[in-house]
Amino acid sequence: MKLSDIQDFAWHPDTGATDHMTGNAGNLHSLTPYTGNDGVMVGNDNILLITHIGKATIGSGDSSIPLNDVLLVLDIKKDLSISKLTSDYPLKFEFDGPGFVIKDRITQRIVAGGRKQKGLYIFDGGSPNKILDKDPTVLFSNRFRQVNKQCWHQRLGHPHQKIIDYLHSQKFNTSSQSQLLDVCTSCQMRKSCRLPFLQSDNNISIPFYKVHCDLWGPAPIVSRDKFWFYAIFVDEFTNFTWLFSFRYKYDLFDTFVQFHNYVSCQFDAKIRIFQSDEGGEFAAKAFTDFLTAKSIHH
């Protein structure tokens, strides 16, 4: 087949075609617009646009074979079919030198056939329409799904947006849209260094019923008043926070006693639960004895 040969829109059997395809809308009936993201990848790696889906017929009379879900691809140069034909019907192809026949696999009856023309097999009874076309004829085609960037992000191991854009600009991959990547849950979880907190059903409804404490220090830089350590006390019900500073870690005990007395005097309230980490300053004997004497659960 030469580039200058006259091309036609007759049907050609092609084992590489995953679907029935035609470039001539006149071969089809019951046309419906195609709304999917698929395209047709041809031998030079170009992806051709699918515009419609319809029905067609090979042959005529008793030997006609209906074709369903035929893709209308305006830029394709040959009408292709074989793989889907043998999967839709109990048919088989037999090729020899001068031509081929299509047989019923059960009865062995010949239902259609074709001839060899300039190195290509062609169905008899095809459309007689002919055009002069000097473009290269593509003898391989395959239905190709254009996926979005989110799918490529997952296929390639969740790389950064810039990597996906670079691969797309170099035509290493194809995508059906140019929008930014959606927020990836897997990427967020992978970057998280701690497990999420469990859902808590404990609801505090009384101020100072439960108080949280956190101690930080020594600070990398001493304050103007020579403070190295800082502690916060948080009321779980109101989320109100008190901040205290002191010079030495063991001053935490005296600070908590002052805070306890302040709560009792100013708010007429009692701390029932005191929550902290497992730091040694909270396990000191003076601290634990005070909590026990005041019936505060730690």
C-alpha positions as CSV (number, residue, x, y, z in Angstrom):
1,M,0.0,0.0,0.0
2,K,1.5,3.3,-1.1
3,L,0.9,6.7,0.3
4,S,-0.4,7.9,-3.0
5,D,-2.9,5.1,-3.4
6,I,-6.6,5.9,-3.5
7,Q,-8.2,5.1,-0.1
8,D,-11.7,3.9,0.4
9,F,-14.2,3.5,3.3
10,A,-14.8,-0.2,2.8
11,W,-14.5,-2.4,5.8
12,H,-11.1,-4.0,6.5
13,P,-10.5,-6.8,8.9
14,D,-7.8,-5.8,11.5
15,T,-6.8,-8.1,14.4
16,G,-5.4,-5.0,16.2
17,A,-8.7,-3.2,16.3
18,T,-10.4,-3.6,19.6
19,D,-13.7,-2.0,18.3
20,H,-15.5,-1.5,15.1
21,M,-14.3,1.9,13.7
22,T,-15.2,4.0,10.7
23,G,-14.3,7.5,9.4
24,N,-17.5,7.8,7.3
25,A,-20.7,8.8,9.0
26,G,-22.6,7.6,5.9
27,N,-21.7,4.0,6.9
28,L,-23.7,4.3,10.2
29,H,-27.2,4.7,11.4
30,S,-28.7,5.3,14.9
31,L,-25.9,7.7,15.6
32,T,-25.6,9.1,19.2
33,P,-23.0,11.6,20.4
34,Y,-20.1,10.1,22.3
35,T,-19.6,11.7,25.7
36,G,-16.8,9.5,27.2
37,N,-13.1,10.2,27.7
38,D,-11.9,7.4,25.3
39,G,-9.8,8.0,22.1
40,V,-8.3,5.8,19.4
41,M,-4.6,5.3,19.6
42,V,-3.0,4.7,16.2
43,G,0.3,3.4,15.0
44,N,2.2,6.8,15.3
45,D,1.0,7.2,18.9
46,N,-1.5,9.9,18.0
47,I,-4.9,9.7,19.7
48,L,-7.9,10.3,17.5
49,L,-11.2,11.8,18.7
50,I,-14.3,9.6,18.9
51,T,-17.3,11.8,18.0
52,H,-20.3,9.4,17.8
53,I,-21.4,5.7,18.3
54,G,-23.7,4.0,15.9
55,K,-24.6,0.8,14.0
56,A,-23.6,-0.5,10.6
57,T,-23.9,-3.6,8.4
58,I,-21.4,-5.6,6.5
59,G,-22.6,-7.3,3.4
60,S,-26.2,-7.4,2.1
61,G,-29.2,-9.6,2.1
62,D,-29.1,-12.9,3.9
63,S,-25.3,-12.6,4.3
64,S,-25.4,-9.3,6.1
65,I,-23.8,-9.0,9.5
66,P,-25.0,-6.2,11.8
67,L,-22.3,-4.3,13.7
68,N,-23.1,-2.7,17.0
69,D,-21.3,0.1,18.9
70,V,-19.4,1.2,15.9
71,L,-17.1,4.2,16.7
72,L,-17.1,7.2,14.4
73,V,-13.6,8.5,14.2
74,L,-13.4,11.1,11.5
75,D,-9.6,11.1,11.2
76,I,-9.2,7.4,10.7
77,K,-8.4,6.3,7.1
78,K,-9.7,2.7,7.1
79,D,-12.9,1.2,8.5
80,L,-11.6,-1.6,10.8
81,S,-13.3,-4.6,12.4
82,I,-12.5,-8.2,13.4
83,S,-11.9,-8.8,17.1
84,K,-15.2,-7.5,18.3
85,L,-17.0,-9.3,15.4
86,T,-15.8,-12.7,16.5
87,S,-16.6,-11.9,20.1
88,D,-20.1,-10.7,19.4
89,Y,-21.1,-13.5,17.1
90,P,-20.1,-17.3,16.8
91,L,-18.0,-16.5,13.7
92,K,-14.5,-17.3,12.7
93,F,-12.2,-15.8,10.0
94,E,-10.2,-18.0,7.5
95,F,-7.5,-16.2,5.5
96,D,-5.7,-17.6,2.4
97,G,-3.7,-16.0,-0.4
98,P,-6.4,-14.4,-2.6
99,G,-8.9,-13.6,0.1
100,F,-10.8,-14.6,3.2
101,V,-14.1,-16.0,4.4
102,I,-16.2,-15.6,7.5
103,K,-17.8,-18.9,8.7
104,D,-20.3,-19.8,11.3
105,R,-18.3,-21.7,13.9
106,I,-21.2,-24.2,14.5
107,T,-22.6,-24.9,11.0
108,Q,-19.4,-24.0,9.1
109,R,-21.6,-22.0,6.7
110,I,-19.9,-19.1,4.9
111,V,-21.7,-15.9,5.9
112,A,-19.4,-13.3,4.3
113,G,-16.1,-12.9,2.6
114,G,-13.6,-10.6,1.0
115,R,-10.6,-10.3,-1.2
116,K,-7.0,-9.2,-1.1
117,Q,-6.4,-5.8,-2.7
118,K,-2.9,-4.2,-2.9
119,G,-1.8,-6.2,0.2
120,L,-4.9,-5.5,2.3
121,Y,-7.9,-7.7,2.9
122,I,-11.2,-5.9,2.2
123,F,-14.8,-7.0,2.8
124,D,-16.9,-7.4,-0.3
125,G,-20.0,-5.2,-0.4
126,G,-18.3,-2.2,1.2
127,S,-19.1,1.4,0.4
128,P,-18.0,2.3,-3.1
129,N,-17.1,5.9,-2.0
130,K,-13.5,6.7,-2.8
131,I,-11.4,9.8,-2.1
132,L,-7.9,10.9,-3.0
133,D,-5.8,10.8,0.1
134,K,-2.1,11.3,0.3
135,D,-1.8,11.0,4.0
136,P,-0.2,7.8,5.5
137,T,-2.6,4.9,6.0
138,V,-2.8,3.6,9.5
139,L,-3.1,-0.2,9.7
140,F,-3.1,-0.5,13.5
141,S,-5.6,1.1,15.8
142,N,-6.7,0.5,19.4
143,R,-9.2,2.0,21.6
144,F,-7.4,4.1,24.2
145,R,-8.8,5.6,27.4
146,Q,-7.6,9.1,28.2
147,V,-7.5,9.3,32.0
148,N,-7.3,12.4,34.1
149,K,-4.3,13.7,36.0
150,Q,-5.6,12.2,39.3
151,C,-5.3,8.7,37.8
152,W,-1.7,9.3,36.6
153,H,-0.9,10.6,40.0
154,Q,-2.0,7.3,41.5
155,R,-0.4,5.2,38.8
156,L,3.0,6.8,39.2
157,G,3.2,6.5,43.0
158,H,1.7,9.8,44.0
159,P,4.3,12.2,42.7
160,H,4.1,16.0,43.0
161,Q,1.9,18.1,40.7
162,K,5.0,19.5,38.9
163,I,6.1,16.0,37.9
164,I,2.7,15.2,36.4
165,D,2.7,18.5,34.5
166,Y,6.3,17.9,33.2
167,L,5.5,14.4,32.0
168,H,2.4,15.7,30.2
169,S,4.4,18.5,28.6
170,Q,6.9,16.0,27.3
171,K,4.1,13.8,26.0
172,F,5.1,10.9,28.2
173,N,1.5,10.5,29.3
174,T,-1.8,11.8,28.1
175,S,-4.7,13.2,30.2
176,S,-8.2,14.4,29.4
177,Q,-8.0,17.5,31.5
178,S,-5.5,20.2,32.5
179,Q,-6.9,21.1,35.9
180,L,-5.0,20.8,39.2
181,L,-4.8,17.6,41.1
182,D,-7.5,17.0,43.7
183,V,-6.6,16.7,47.4
184,C,-5.1,13.2,47.7
185,T,-6.1,11.5,50.9
186,S,-3.3,8.9,50.6
187,C,-0.7,11.7,50.3
188,Q,-2.1,13.5,53.4
189,M,-2.1,10.3,55.5
190,R,1.5,9.4,54.3
191,K,2.8,12.8,55.4
192,S,1.1,12.5,58.8
193,C,3.5,11.6,61.6
194,R,0.8,10.6,64.1
195,L,-2.4,8.6,64.0
196,P,-5.6,10.6,64.3
197,F,-7.2,10.9,67.7
198,L,-10.0,8.4,68.5
199,Q,-13.5,9.7,68.8
200,S,-14.3,10.6,72.4
201,D,-17.7,10.2,74.0
202,N,-16.7,11.9,77.3
203,N,-18.4,15.2,77.5
204,I,-17.5,17.5,80.5
205,S,-20.4,19.8,81.5
206,I,-18.9,21.4,84.7
207,P,-16.1,24.0,84.7
208,F,-12.8,22.8,86.3
209,Y,-14.1,19.2,86.5
210,K,-11.2,18.2,84.3
211,V,-8.0,20.2,84.0
212,H,-5.2,19.5,81.5
213,C,-1.6,20.4,82.1
214,D,1.5,20.6,79.9
215,L,5.0,21.6,80.9
216,W,7.6,22.9,78.5
217,G,11.2,23.6,79.1
218,P,14.0,24.3,79.4
219,A,13.6,27.0,76.8
220,P,16.4,27.5,74.4
221,I,16.6,31.2,75.4
222,V,16.1,32.5,78.9
223,S,13.5,35.2,79.4
224,R,14.2,38.7,80.6
225,D,13.0,37.6,84.1
226,K,15.3,34.5,84.0
227,F,12.4,32.0,83.3
228,W,13.3,28.7,81.7
229,F,10.1,26.7,82.2
230,Y,6.5,27.3,81.2
231,A,3.3,25.4,82.1
232,I,-0.3,25.8,80.9
233,F,-3.5,24.6,82.7
234,V,-6.5,24.1,80.4
235,D,-10.1,23.8,81.6
236,E,-11.7,21.2,79.4
237,F,-15.2,22.6,79.6
238,T,-14.4,26.2,78.8
239,N,-11.1,25.7,77.0
240,F,-9.8,28.6,79.1
241,T,-6.0,28.5,79.5
242,W,-3.7,29.8,82.2
243,L,0.0,30.3,81.4
244,F,2.6,30.2,84.2
245,S,6.4,30.7,84.0
246,F,9.1,29.7,86.5
247,R,12.8,29.3,86.8
248,Y,13.1,25.6,87.9
249,K,11.2,22.5,86.9
250,Y,10.4,21.6,90.6
251,D,8.6,24.9,90.9
252,L,5.7,23.2,89.0
253,F,4.3,21.7,92.2
254,D,4.0,25.1,94.0
255,T,2.5,26.6,90.9
256,F,-0.2,23.9,90.7
257,V,-1.0,24.3,94.4
258,Q,-1.5,28.0,93.8
259,F,-3.7,27.3,90.8
260,H,-5.8,24.8,92.8
261,N,-6.3,27.4,95.6
262,Y,-7.2,30.0,93.1
263,V,-9.9,27.9,91.5
264,S,-11.3,26.9,94.9
265,C,-11.4,30.5,96.2
266,Q,-12.4,32.5,93.1
267,F,-14.8,30.1,91.4
268,D,-15.9,27.9,94.3
269,A,-15.1,24.9,92.2
270,K,-13.2,21.6,92.7
271,I,-10.8,20.0,90.4
272,R,-11.8,16.3,90.1
273,I,-9.5,15.1,87.3
274,F,-6.0,16.3,86.5
275,Q,-4.5,15.1,83.2
276,S,-0.9,15.3,82.2
277,D,1.8,13.4,80.4
278,E,4.1,10.9,82.2
279,G,6.8,13.4,83.0
280,G,8.8,12.7,86.2
281,E,7.7,16.1,87.7
282,F,4.1,14.8,87.9
283,A,5.2,11.6,89.6
284,A,7.1,13.3,92.4
285,K,5.9,12.2,95.9
286,A,4.9,15.7,97.0
287,F,2.8,16.1,93.9
288,T,1.0,12.7,94.1
289,D,0.4,13.1,97.9
290,F,-1.3,16.4,97.2
291,L,-3.5,15.0,94.5
292,T,-4.5,12.1,96.9
293,A,-5.2,14.4,99.8
294,K,-7.5,16.6,97.6
295,S,-9.2,13.5,96.0
296,I,-8.1,14.5,92.5
297,H,-7.9,11.6,90.1
298,H,-4.7,11.7,88.0
